Amino acid sequence: MEWLRTNKYASGLLLIIRLYLGYEWFIHGLEKVRGGAFDATGFLNNIIANPVKGPDGTALYPIYNSFIENFALPNVGIINILIPWGELLVGLGLLLGVLTTAAVLSGLLMNFLFVFGGTVSTNPAMIVLGFIILAAGANAGKLGGDYYVLPWIKKTLTKRNDNPHFPIKDQPAH
């Protein structure tokens, strides 16, 4: 695990994985955003009508199904914005290597939500690759924008001496 988090050769391998995942997310999001006709209503209705079932025939994810029926479907207009733009932004973050951890976490969340809804597709492979990126931490974005963005964020957050949540080195917290 340490190799994945620190090694420069690992960062090259992570770049390839990150670019693949980023491309997949970006293209799917772009198609939905540019197409303008994305509507998750059918997908959500299918989750309710055909929940993922175990061997005994009972729904495996009843809380998720309830969430879909009682929140997502009544608010499908919001879902129709969140999914395309979420996919597009996850893809952009991974392609550019900017806020890589946040991007991959968001992508993993969407992957799991799609799997809970019964959509296998490429989601399992994307989950495995996403966890590799997540496990690598900052090394996953080292050959990307995170090389510049993460130090800037750290510097910005620790700039103020009176911020007890982010004390500057060699100064006690208040």
PDB file of C-alpha atoms in Angstrom:
ATOM      1  CA  MET A   1       0.000   0.000   0.000  1.00  0.00           C
ATOM      2  CA  GLU A   2       2.877   2.352   0.772  1.00  0.00           C
ATOM      3  CA  TRP A   3       4.208   1.808  -2.752  1.00  0.00           C
ATOM      4  CA  LEU A   4       0.881   2.936  -4.201  1.00  0.00           C
ATOM      5  CA  ARG A   5       0.828   6.052  -2.027  1.00  0.00           C
ATOM      6  CA  THR A   6       4.420   7.219  -2.528  1.00  0.00           C
ATOM      7  CA  ASN A   7       6.182   5.654  -5.512  1.00  0.00           C
ATOM      8  CA  LYS A   8       6.738   7.741  -8.650  1.00  0.00           C
ATOM      9  CA  TYR A   9       6.186   4.701 -10.899  1.00  0.00           C
ATOM     10  CA  ALA A  10       2.908   4.069  -9.098  1.00  0.00           C
ATOM     11  CA  SER A  11       1.883   7.645  -9.891  1.00  0.00           C
ATOM     12  CA  GLY A  12       2.381   6.818 -13.589  1.00  0.00           C
ATOM     13  CA  LEU A  13       0.177   3.729 -13.313  1.00  0.00           C
ATOM     14  CA  LEU A  14      -2.372   5.763 -11.361  1.00  0.00           C
ATOM     15  CA  LEU A  15      -2.345   8.378 -14.115  1.00  0.00           C
ATOM     16  CA  ILE A  16      -3.404   5.731 -16.647  1.00  0.00           C
ATOM     17  CA  ILE A  17      -6.187   4.450 -14.377  1.00  0.00           C
ATOM     18  CA  ARG A  18      -7.283   7.993 -13.540  1.00  0.00           C
ATOM     19  CA  LEU A  19      -7.410   9.009 -17.206  1.00  0.00           C
ATOM     20  CA  TYR A  20      -9.447   5.927 -18.116  1.00  0.00           C
ATOM     21  CA  LEU A  21     -11.965   6.525 -15.328  1.00  0.00           C
ATOM     22  CA  GLY A  22     -12.040  10.242 -16.049  1.00  0.00           C
ATOM     23  CA  TYR A  23     -12.730   9.636 -19.721  1.00  0.00           C
ATOM     24  CA  GLU A  24     -15.573   7.227 -18.948  1.00  0.00           C
ATOM     25  CA  TRP A  25     -17.239   9.616 -16.494  1.00  0.00           C
ATOM     26  CA  PHE A  26     -16.679  12.691 -18.646  1.00  0.00           C
ATOM     27  CA  ILE A  27     -18.032  11.171 -21.871  1.00  0.00           C
ATOM     28  CA  HIS A  28     -21.149   9.781 -20.171  1.00  0.00           C
ATOM     29  CA  GLY A  29     -21.800  13.101 -18.461  1.00  0.00           C
ATOM     30  CA  LEU A  30     -21.116  15.123 -21.607  1.00  0.00           C
ATOM     31  CA  GLU A  31     -23.539  13.010 -23.651  1.00  0.00           C
ATOM     32  CA  LYS A  32     -26.258  13.639 -21.082  1.00  0.00           C
ATOM     33  CA  VAL A  33     -25.538  17.370 -20.672  1.00  0.00           C
ATOM     34  CA  ARG A  34     -25.259  18.064 -24.413  1.00  0.00           C
ATOM     35  CA  GLY A  35     -28.205  15.849 -25.287  1.00  0.00           C
ATOM     36  CA  GLY A  36     -30.400  17.866 -22.949  1.00  0.00           C
ATOM     37  CA  ALA A  37     -33.061  15.159 -22.853  1.00  0.00           C
ATOM     38  CA  PHE A  38     -31.724  13.107 -19.944  1.00  0.00           C
ATOM     39  CA  ASP A  39     -34.554  11.842 -17.777  1.00  0.00           C
ATOM     40  CA  ALA A  40     -33.981   9.397 -14.926  1.00  0.00           C
ATOM     41  CA  THR A  41     -37.708   8.765 -14.412  1.00  0.00           C
ATOM     42  CA  GLY A  42     -37.713   5.429 -16.253  1.00  0.00           C
ATOM     43  CA  PHE A  43     -34.599   4.223 -14.442  1.00  0.00           C
ATOM     44  CA  LEU A  44     -36.022   5.211 -11.050  1.00  0.00           C
ATOM     45  CA  ASN A  45     -39.405   3.603 -11.798  1.00  0.00           C
ATOM     46  CA  ASN A  46     -37.591   0.413 -12.817  1.00  0.00           C
ATOM     47  CA  ILE A  47     -35.710   0.354  -9.499  1.00  0.00           C
ATOM     48  CA  ILE A  48     -39.040   0.540  -7.668  1.00  0.00           C
ATOM     49  CA  ALA A  49     -40.786  -2.027  -9.901  1.00  0.00           C
ATOM     50  CA  ASN A  50     -37.839  -4.456 -10.062  1.00  0.00           C
ATOM     51  CA  PRO A  51     -35.712  -4.107  -6.927  1.00  0.00           C
ATOM     52  CA  VAL A  52     -32.520  -6.130  -6.616  1.00  0.00           C
ATOM     53  CA  LYS A  53     -33.565  -9.342  -4.863  1.00  0.00           C
ATOM     54  CA  GLY A  54     -31.768 -11.991  -2.888  1.00  0.00           C
ATOM     55  CA  PRO A  55     -32.095 -15.763  -3.403  1.00  0.00           C
ATOM     56  CA  ASP A  56     -35.208 -15.830  -1.216  1.00  0.00           C
ATOM     57  CA  GLY A  57     -36.935 -13.175  -3.339  1.00  0.00           C
ATOM     58  CA  THR A  58     -36.780 -10.329  -0.820  1.00  0.00           C
ATOM     59  CA  ALA A  59     -35.389  -6.918  -1.749  1.00  0.00           C
ATOM     60  CA  LEU A  60     -31.712  -6.635  -0.810  1.00  0.00           C
ATOM     61  CA  TYR A  61     -31.693  -2.850  -0.432  1.00  0.00           C
ATOM     62  CA  PRO A  62     -35.087  -1.849   0.997  1.00  0.00           C
ATOM     63  CA  ILE A  63     -33.793   1.428   2.439  1.00  0.00           C
ATOM     64  CA  TYR A  64     -32.348   2.390  -0.946  1.00  0.00           C
ATOM     65  CA  ASN A  65     -35.593   1.427  -2.689  1.00  0.00           C
ATOM     66  CA  SER A  66     -37.537   3.532  -0.196  1.00  0.00           C
ATOM     67  CA  PHE A  67     -35.181   6.461  -0.840  1.00  0.00           C
ATOM     68  CA  ILE A  68     -35.757   6.133  -4.591  1.00  0.00           C
ATOM     69  CA  GLU A  69     -39.530   5.923  -4.212  1.00  0.00           C
ATOM     70  CA  ASN A  70     -39.991   8.629  -1.571  1.00  0.00           C
ATOM     71  CA  PHE A  71     -37.255  11.125  -2.403  1.00  0.00           C
ATOM     72  CA  ALA A  72     -35.513  10.601  -5.737  1.00  0.00           C
ATOM     73  CA  LEU A  73     -38.586  10.003  -7.899  1.00  0.00           C
ATOM     74  CA  PRO A  74     -40.607  12.927  -6.479  1.00  0.00           C
ATOM     75  CA  ASN A  75     -37.517  15.110  -7.014  1.00  0.00           C
ATOM     76  CA  VAL A  76     -36.518  13.678 -10.389  1.00  0.00           C
ATOM     77  CA  GLY A  77     -35.923  17.200 -11.722  1.00  0.00           C
ATOM     78  CA  ILE A  78     -33.018  17.586  -9.287  1.00  0.00           C
ATOM     79  CA  ILE A  79     -31.762  14.069 -10.064  1.00  0.00           C
ATOM     80  CA  ASN A  80     -31.843  14.932 -13.786  1.00  0.00           C
ATOM     81  CA  ILE A  81     -29.390  17.752 -13.050  1.00  0.00           C
ATOM     82  CA  LEU A  82     -27.217  15.959 -10.481  1.00  0.00           C
ATOM     83  CA  ILE A  83     -26.460  12.829 -12.518  1.00  0.00           C
ATOM     84  CA  PRO A  84     -25.256  14.418 -15.789  1.00  0.00           C
ATOM     85  CA  TRP A  85     -23.360  17.246 -14.115  1.00  0.00           C
ATOM     86  CA  GLY A  86     -22.013  14.908 -11.441  1.00  0.00           C
ATOM     87  CA  GLU A  87     -20.675  12.535 -14.084  1.00  0.00           C
ATOM     88  CA  LEU A  88     -19.200  15.412 -16.076  1.00  0.00           C
ATOM     89  CA  LEU A  89     -17.486  16.989 -13.049  1.00  0.00           C
ATOM     90  CA  VAL A  90     -16.179  13.668 -11.717  1.00  0.00           C
ATOM     91  CA  GLY A  91     -14.710  13.014 -15.158  1.00  0.00           C
ATOM     92  CA  LEU A  92     -13.180  16.470 -15.356  1.00  0.00           C
ATOM     93  CA  GLY A  93     -11.642  16.153 -11.888  1.00  0.00           C
ATOM     94  CA  LEU A  94     -10.117  12.786 -12.748  1.00  0.00           C
ATOM     95  CA  LEU A  95      -8.904  13.822 -16.202  1.00  0.00           C
ATOM     96  CA  LEU A  96      -7.226  16.945 -14.836  1.00  0.00           C
ATOM     97  CA  GLY A  97      -6.122  15.305 -11.597  1.00  0.00           C
ATOM     98  CA  VAL A  98      -7.681  18.152  -9.611  1.00  0.00           C
ATOM     99  CA  LEU A  99      -9.315  17.301  -6.290  1.00  0.00           C
ATOM    100  CA  THR A 100      -8.792  13.694  -7.297  1.00  0.00           C
ATOM    101  CA  THR A 101      -9.896  12.172  -3.993  1.00  0.00           C
ATOM    102  CA  ALA A 102     -13.149  14.153  -3.948  1.00  0.00           C
ATOM    103  CA  ALA A 103     -13.789  13.261  -7.593  1.00  0.00           C
ATOM    104  CA  VAL A 104     -13.193   9.543  -7.124  1.00  0.00           C
ATOM    105  CA  LEU A 105     -15.296   9.464  -3.938  1.00  0.00           C
ATOM    106  CA  SER A 106     -18.168  11.109  -5.792  1.00  0.00           C
ATOM    107  CA  GLY A 107     -17.741   8.656  -8.654  1.00  0.00           C
ATOM    108  CA  LEU A 108     -17.725   5.695  -6.280  1.00  0.00           C
ATOM    109  CA  LEU A 109     -20.915   6.961  -4.651  1.00  0.00           C
ATOM    110  CA  MET A 110     -22.631   7.118  -8.039  1.00  0.00           C
ATOM    111  CA  ASN A 111     -21.272   3.668  -8.995  1.00  0.00           C
ATOM    112  CA  PHE A 112     -22.680   2.116  -5.833  1.00  0.00           C
ATOM    113  CA  LEU A 113     -26.033   3.853  -6.261  1.00  0.00           C
ATOM    114  CA  PHE A 114     -26.269   2.496  -9.807  1.00  0.00           C
ATOM    115  CA  VAL A 115     -25.352  -1.024  -8.609  1.00  0.00           C
ATOM    116  CA  PHE A 116     -27.934  -0.872  -5.796  1.00  0.00           C
ATOM    117  CA  GLY A 117     -30.440   0.002  -8.501  1.00  0.00           C
ATOM    118  CA  GLY A 118     -29.578  -3.165 -10.418  1.00  0.00           C
ATOM    119  CA  THR A 119     -27.308  -1.691 -13.095  1.00  0.00           C
ATOM    120  CA  VAL A 120     -24.190  -3.819 -13.304  1.00  0.00           C
ATOM    121  CA  SER A 121     -22.682  -2.657 -16.619  1.00  0.00           C
ATOM    122  CA  THR A 122     -19.164  -1.281 -16.106  1.00  0.00           C
ATOM    123  CA  ASN A 123     -19.829  -0.255 -12.512  1.00  0.00           C
ATOM    124  CA  PRO A 124     -17.966  -3.145 -10.790  1.00  0.00           C
ATOM    125  CA  ALA A 125     -14.798  -2.507 -12.815  1.00  0.00           C
ATOM    126  CA  MET A 126     -15.074   1.229 -12.190  1.00  0.00           C
ATOM    127  CA  ILE A 127     -15.521   0.546  -8.453  1.00  0.00           C
ATOM    128  CA  VAL A 128     -12.345  -1.570  -8.312  1.00  0.00           C
ATOM    129  CA  LEU A 129     -10.335   1.049 -10.224  1.00  0.00           C
ATOM    130  CA  GLY A 130     -11.872   3.827  -8.136  1.00  0.00           C
ATOM    131  CA  PHE A 131     -10.771   2.150  -4.916  1.00  0.00           C
ATOM    132  CA  ILE A 132      -7.221   1.869  -6.281  1.00  0.00           C
ATOM    133  CA  ILE A 133      -7.230   5.635  -6.921  1.00  0.00           C
ATOM    134  CA  LEU A 134      -8.736   6.260  -3.485  1.00  0.00           C
ATOM    135  CA  ALA A 135      -6.159   4.047  -1.743  1.00  0.00           C
ATOM    136  CA  ALA A 136      -3.326   5.919  -3.467  1.00  0.00           C
ATOM    137  CA  GLY A 137      -4.314   9.205  -1.845  1.00  0.00           C
ATOM    138  CA  ALA A 138      -2.467  12.275  -3.091  1.00  0.00           C
ATOM    139  CA  ASN A 139      -0.171  10.178  -5.293  1.00  0.00           C
ATOM    140  CA  ALA A 140      -3.114   9.607  -7.658  1.00  0.00           C
ATOM    141  CA  GLY A 141      -3.146  13.294  -8.582  1.00  0.00           C
ATOM    142  CA  LYS A 142       0.579  13.957  -8.369  1.00  0.00           C
ATOM    143  CA  LEU A 143       0.839  13.843 -12.171  1.00  0.00           C
ATOM    144  CA  GLY A 144      -2.014  16.293 -12.482  1.00  0.00           C
ATOM    145  CA  GLY A 145      -3.418  19.490 -11.094  1.00  0.00           C
ATOM    146  CA  ASP A 146      -3.305  18.242  -7.501  1.00  0.00           C
ATOM    147  CA  TYR A 147       0.469  18.756  -7.619  1.00  0.00           C
ATOM    148  CA  TYR A 148      -0.272  22.487  -7.586  1.00  0.00           C
ATOM    149  CA  VAL A 149      -3.757  22.675  -6.093  1.00  0.00           C
ATOM    150  CA  LEU A 150      -3.270  20.663  -2.881  1.00  0.00           C
ATOM    151  CA  PRO A 151      -0.307  22.725  -1.598  1.00  0.00           C
ATOM    152  CA  TRP A 152      -2.241  25.913  -2.412  1.00  0.00           C
ATOM    153  CA  ILE A 153      -5.287  24.660  -0.481  1.00  0.00           C
ATOM    154  CA  LYS A 154      -3.130  23.676   2.477  1.00  0.00           C
ATOM    155  CA  LYS A 155      -1.382  27.050   2.445  1.00  0.00           C
ATOM    156  CA  THR A 156      -4.678  28.922   2.157  1.00  0.00           C
ATOM    157  CA  LEU A 157      -6.313  26.977   4.981  1.00  0.00           C
ATOM    158  CA  THR A 158      -3.347  27.457   7.308  1.00  0.00           C
ATOM    159  CA  LYS A 159      -2.734  31.118   6.458  1.00  0.00           C
ATOM    160  CA  ARG A 160      -4.529  32.627   9.453  1.00  0.00           C
ATOM    161  CA  ASN A 161      -2.828  32.300  12.829  1.00  0.00           C
ATOM    162  CA  ASP A 162      -6.114  32.539  14.710  1.00  0.00           C
ATOM    163  CA  ASN A 163      -7.778  29.572  13.047  1.00  0.00           C
ATOM    164  CA  PRO A 164      -7.940  26.867  15.752  1.00  0.00           C
ATOM    165  CA  HIS A 165      -8.935  24.186  13.248  1.00  0.00           C
ATOM    166  CA  PHE A 166      -5.786  24.607  11.152  1.00  0.00           C
ATOM    167  CA  PRO A 167      -2.953  25.741  13.421  1.00  0.00           C
ATOM    168  CA  ILE A 168       0.307  26.710  11.765  1.00  0.00           C
ATOM    169  CA  LYS A 169       3.310  24.545  12.656  1.00  0.00           C
ATOM    170  CA  ASP A 170       5.202  25.578  15.767  1.00  0.00           C
ATOM    171  CA  GLN A 171       2.212  27.538  17.052  1.00  0.00           C
ATOM    172  CA  PRO A 172      -0.134  26.073  19.615  1.00  0.00           C
ATOM    173  CA  ALA A 173      -3.836  25.825  18.841  1.00  0.00           C
ATOM    174  CA  HIS A 174      -6.046  28.261  20.755  1.00  0.00           C
TER     175      HIS A 174
END
